XYZ file of C-alpha atoms in Angstrom:
259
model
C 4.771 33.858 -1.968
C 6.472 31.204 0.090
C 5.270 28.444 -2.244
C 8.097 29.065 -4.730
C 11.031 28.634 -2.318
C 9.275 25.741 -0.582
C 8.781 23.956 -3.890
C 12.387 24.654 -4.877
C 13.667 23.172 -1.599
C 11.436 20.127 -2.079
C 12.982 19.381 -5.460
C 16.521 20.461 -4.601
C 17.261 17.598 -2.217
C 16.235 14.785 -4.609
C 18.234 16.422 -7.417
C 21.327 16.648 -5.206
C 20.857 13.025 -4.169
C 20.570 11.964 -7.816
C 23.718 13.878 -8.790
C 25.626 12.367 -5.876
C 24.489 8.866 -6.824
C 25.572 9.357 -10.436
C 28.986 10.589 -9.291
C 29.337 7.597 -6.959
C 28.199 5.333 -9.778
C 30.972 6.672 -12.042
C 33.575 6.160 -9.320
C 32.429 2.567 -8.772
C 32.664 1.953 -12.508
C 36.222 3.235 -12.558
C 37.111 0.900 -9.692
C 35.196 -2.259 -10.671
C 35.017 -2.057 -14.471
C 32.257 -2.989 -16.935
C 31.982 -6.565 -15.715
C 30.577 -5.365 -12.388
C 29.233 -1.834 -12.957
C 28.709 -0.249 -16.366
C 29.265 3.501 -16.697
C 26.303 5.909 -16.430
C 26.306 7.093 -20.061
C 26.230 3.623 -21.729
C 23.639 2.445 -19.202
C 21.329 5.381 -19.922
C 21.786 4.833 -23.662
C 20.850 1.169 -23.193
C 17.786 2.191 -21.162
C 16.668 4.514 -23.946
C 17.144 1.689 -26.443
C 15.105 -0.684 -24.251
C 12.251 1.806 -23.929
C 12.085 2.057 -27.714
C 11.660 -1.688 -28.141
C 8.109 -2.965 -28.645
C 8.673 -6.002 -26.426
C 9.597 -3.770 -23.466
C 6.282 -1.893 -23.295
C 4.130 -4.898 -22.220
C 6.492 -5.492 -19.287
C 6.331 -1.811 -18.305
C 2.547 -1.840 -18.634
C 2.301 -4.985 -16.495
C 4.308 -3.442 -13.658
C 2.464 -0.130 -13.882
C -0.948 -1.789 -13.814
C -0.016 -4.022 -10.872
C 1.347 -1.052 -8.939
C -1.698 1.143 -9.590
C -4.114 -1.580 -8.491
C -2.086 -2.270 -5.353
C -1.878 1.463 -4.601
C -5.640 1.941 -4.912
C -6.260 -0.984 -2.562
C -3.617 0.121 -0.057
C -4.650 3.783 0.029
C -8.413 3.387 -0.328
C -8.668 0.425 2.014
C -6.190 1.927 4.462
C -8.108 5.198 4.749
C -11.465 3.460 5.202
C -10.137 1.069 7.860
C -8.231 3.882 9.591
C -11.318 6.105 9.775
C -13.376 3.241 11.187
C -10.760 2.367 13.823
C -10.068 5.987 14.700
C -13.747 6.751 15.131
C -14.198 3.992 17.730
C -11.798 4.449 20.633
C -11.836 0.916 22.066
C -11.508 -0.782 18.681
C -8.625 1.496 17.750
C -6.764 0.834 20.990
C -7.102 -2.929 20.501
C -6.175 -2.847 16.810
C -3.166 -0.522 17.008
C -0.682 -2.899 18.714
C -1.815 -5.710 16.405
C -1.203 -3.565 13.326
C 2.188 -2.431 14.616
C 3.175 -6.058 15.233
C 2.052 -7.048 11.739
C 3.946 -4.111 10.261
C 7.165 -5.301 11.899
C 6.866 -8.800 10.382
C 9.068 -9.226 7.264
C 6.480 -9.434 4.500
C 8.602 -11.766 2.416
C 7.817 -14.548 4.894
C 4.158 -14.215 3.903
C 4.812 -14.502 0.177
C 4.304 -18.309 0.028
C 0.869 -17.749 1.572
C 0.132 -15.079 -1.041
C 1.099 -17.509 -3.804
C -1.130 -20.231 -2.359
C -4.080 -17.847 -2.178
C -3.665 -15.995 -5.474
C -1.348 -18.135 -7.594
C 1.241 -16.792 -10.023
C 0.546 -13.666 -12.024
C -1.058 -10.282 -11.521
C -3.240 -11.014 -8.432
C -0.242 -12.129 -6.348
C 1.752 -9.009 -7.252
C -1.178 -6.729 -6.464
C -1.842 -8.461 -3.147
C 1.805 -8.352 -2.120
C 2.120 -4.672 -3.024
C -1.080 -3.754 -1.157
C 0.049 -5.776 1.862
C 3.172 -3.620 2.143
C 1.396 -0.286 1.845
C -1.922 -0.627 3.639
C -0.787 -0.806 7.285
C 1.055 2.577 7.384
C -1.978 4.213 5.771
C -4.275 2.648 8.392
C -2.051 3.761 11.290
C -1.642 7.350 10.078
C -5.356 7.699 9.296
C -6.419 6.190 12.610
C -4.185 8.545 14.600
C -5.308 11.533 12.524
C -8.976 10.826 13.283
C -8.302 10.155 16.972
C -6.349 13.399 17.361
C -8.969 15.703 15.857
C -9.566 18.629 18.186
C -12.888 17.888 19.916
C -13.598 21.615 20.056
C -14.085 21.547 16.282
C -16.640 18.759 16.593
C -18.507 20.550 19.372
C -18.566 23.690 17.246
C -19.993 21.681 14.361
C -22.752 20.316 16.592
C -23.469 23.812 17.882
C -23.856 25.014 14.279
C -26.151 22.037 13.606
C -23.992 20.661 10.794
C -25.103 17.418 9.205
C -22.699 14.422 9.322
C -21.756 15.074 5.687
C -21.100 18.764 6.401
C -19.102 17.851 9.508
C -16.961 15.469 7.513
C -16.406 17.906 4.656
C -15.820 21.115 6.630
C -14.179 19.742 9.804
C -12.831 16.191 9.597
C -11.250 16.338 6.142
C -9.340 19.624 6.672
C -8.247 18.526 10.169
C -7.034 15.064 9.180
C -5.867 15.503 5.578
C -2.233 16.499 6.313
C -1.616 13.485 8.546
C -3.492 11.111 6.250
C -1.480 12.331 3.270
C 1.744 11.587 5.145
C 0.526 8.019 5.498
C -0.381 7.903 1.804
C 3.106 9.087 0.889
C 4.725 6.312 2.918
C 2.179 3.822 1.607
C 3.088 4.822 -1.956
C 6.755 3.953 -1.460
C 6.078 0.684 0.341
C 3.468 -0.391 -2.211
C 5.993 0.150 -4.998
C 8.535 -1.895 -3.052
C 6.054 -4.715 -2.458
C 4.971 -4.801 -6.097
C 8.568 -5.036 -7.308
C 9.369 -7.772 -4.789
C 6.332 -9.705 -5.982
C 7.595 -9.539 -9.542
C 11.099 -10.578 -8.543
C 10.068 -13.788 -6.828
C 7.223 -15.131 -8.940
C 6.287 -13.464 -12.187
C 6.387 -14.124 -15.904
C 6.035 -10.503 -16.991
C 6.996 -7.076 -15.704
C 10.120 -5.134 -14.838
C 10.889 -7.487 -11.975
C 10.798 -10.444 -14.364
C 13.167 -8.637 -16.748
C 15.448 -7.842 -13.850
C 15.626 -11.447 -12.675
C 16.249 -12.625 -16.243
C 19.101 -10.120 -16.571
C 20.554 -11.329 -13.261
C 20.468 -14.943 -14.471
C 22.265 -13.909 -17.689
C 24.668 -11.592 -15.833
C 23.521 -8.736 -18.095
C 24.917 -5.905 -15.976
C 23.869 -3.146 -18.341
C 20.209 -4.256 -18.322
C 20.238 -4.715 -14.547
C 21.442 -1.161 -14.014
C 19.138 0.256 -16.715
C 16.028 -1.195 -15.035
C 17.284 -0.084 -11.607
C 17.762 3.459 -12.928
C 14.250 3.507 -14.406
C 12.612 2.365 -11.172
C 14.772 4.668 -9.027
C 14.052 7.698 -11.210
C 10.312 7.084 -10.979
C 10.497 6.647 -7.194
C 12.620 9.784 -6.674
C 10.424 12.021 -8.865
C 7.166 10.719 -7.388
C 8.388 11.021 -3.816
C 9.678 14.547 -4.406
C 6.265 15.594 -5.723
C 4.425 13.902 -2.851
C 6.807 15.425 -0.290
C 6.202 18.913 -1.709
C 2.427 18.420 -1.365
C 2.874 16.939 2.121
C 4.870 19.945 3.315
C 2.366 22.371 1.846
C -0.543 20.617 3.581
C 1.231 20.623 6.949
C 2.248 24.258 6.517
C -1.346 25.205 5.735
C -2.607 23.248 8.742
C -0.187 24.913 11.164
C -0.929 28.571 11.939
C 2.486 28.991 13.538
C 4.236 27.671 10.437
C 2.186 29.956 8.250
C 3.161 32.995 10.347
C 6.871 32.058 10.152
C 6.727 31.577 6.387
């Protein structure tokens, strides 16, 4: 019964943020004029017109494909590495400060290396997106595995569960909420990395269109693409946050009693 209000609260905040941003956008337009910031209504109309153009779809498909590939690598690879590091105490303790240090390095400084390794095009965008998202997933997964209540594992051994049964009935339910939090953060950072990859070296995609519009000072197109990307990010993050909260609520007996 608490799922309805929880879901409503999860969507309410992003909607309020979106409304506030649109209102601020209109105020900025009134102050700066069309040469700097086009109004919301004409920009949305231009976005709708762009989406209907046949030449726009290949760029959208390029960005979507690059993002999905990077997300699969970041999430799948991050979970596998995190489980391996979390399952071996010494390795995890050695790797954690290294991963934290790498996470703090501005990834844009590594982009020339990415270009040298993968060249221009899809592989560089995928690699750069995955590079942004994989480390948070590794860290969250590693800590989730390390923090599993050892009583659960001893109970599994006492019940003579096989490794597969232990993983399915004990490890996955115990670690899933924390791992999903890492996946949610990895999702956002992978999207950011993919878009940055397209901005700096790409011949197709939304980032390429955005840089072309910047070069031509096409304010309406710049804002239209920004609105499209922002809307996708807000909707996706709201959905992921709702799932994240539900998983944590289900994993916490105290939270379940309060709800």
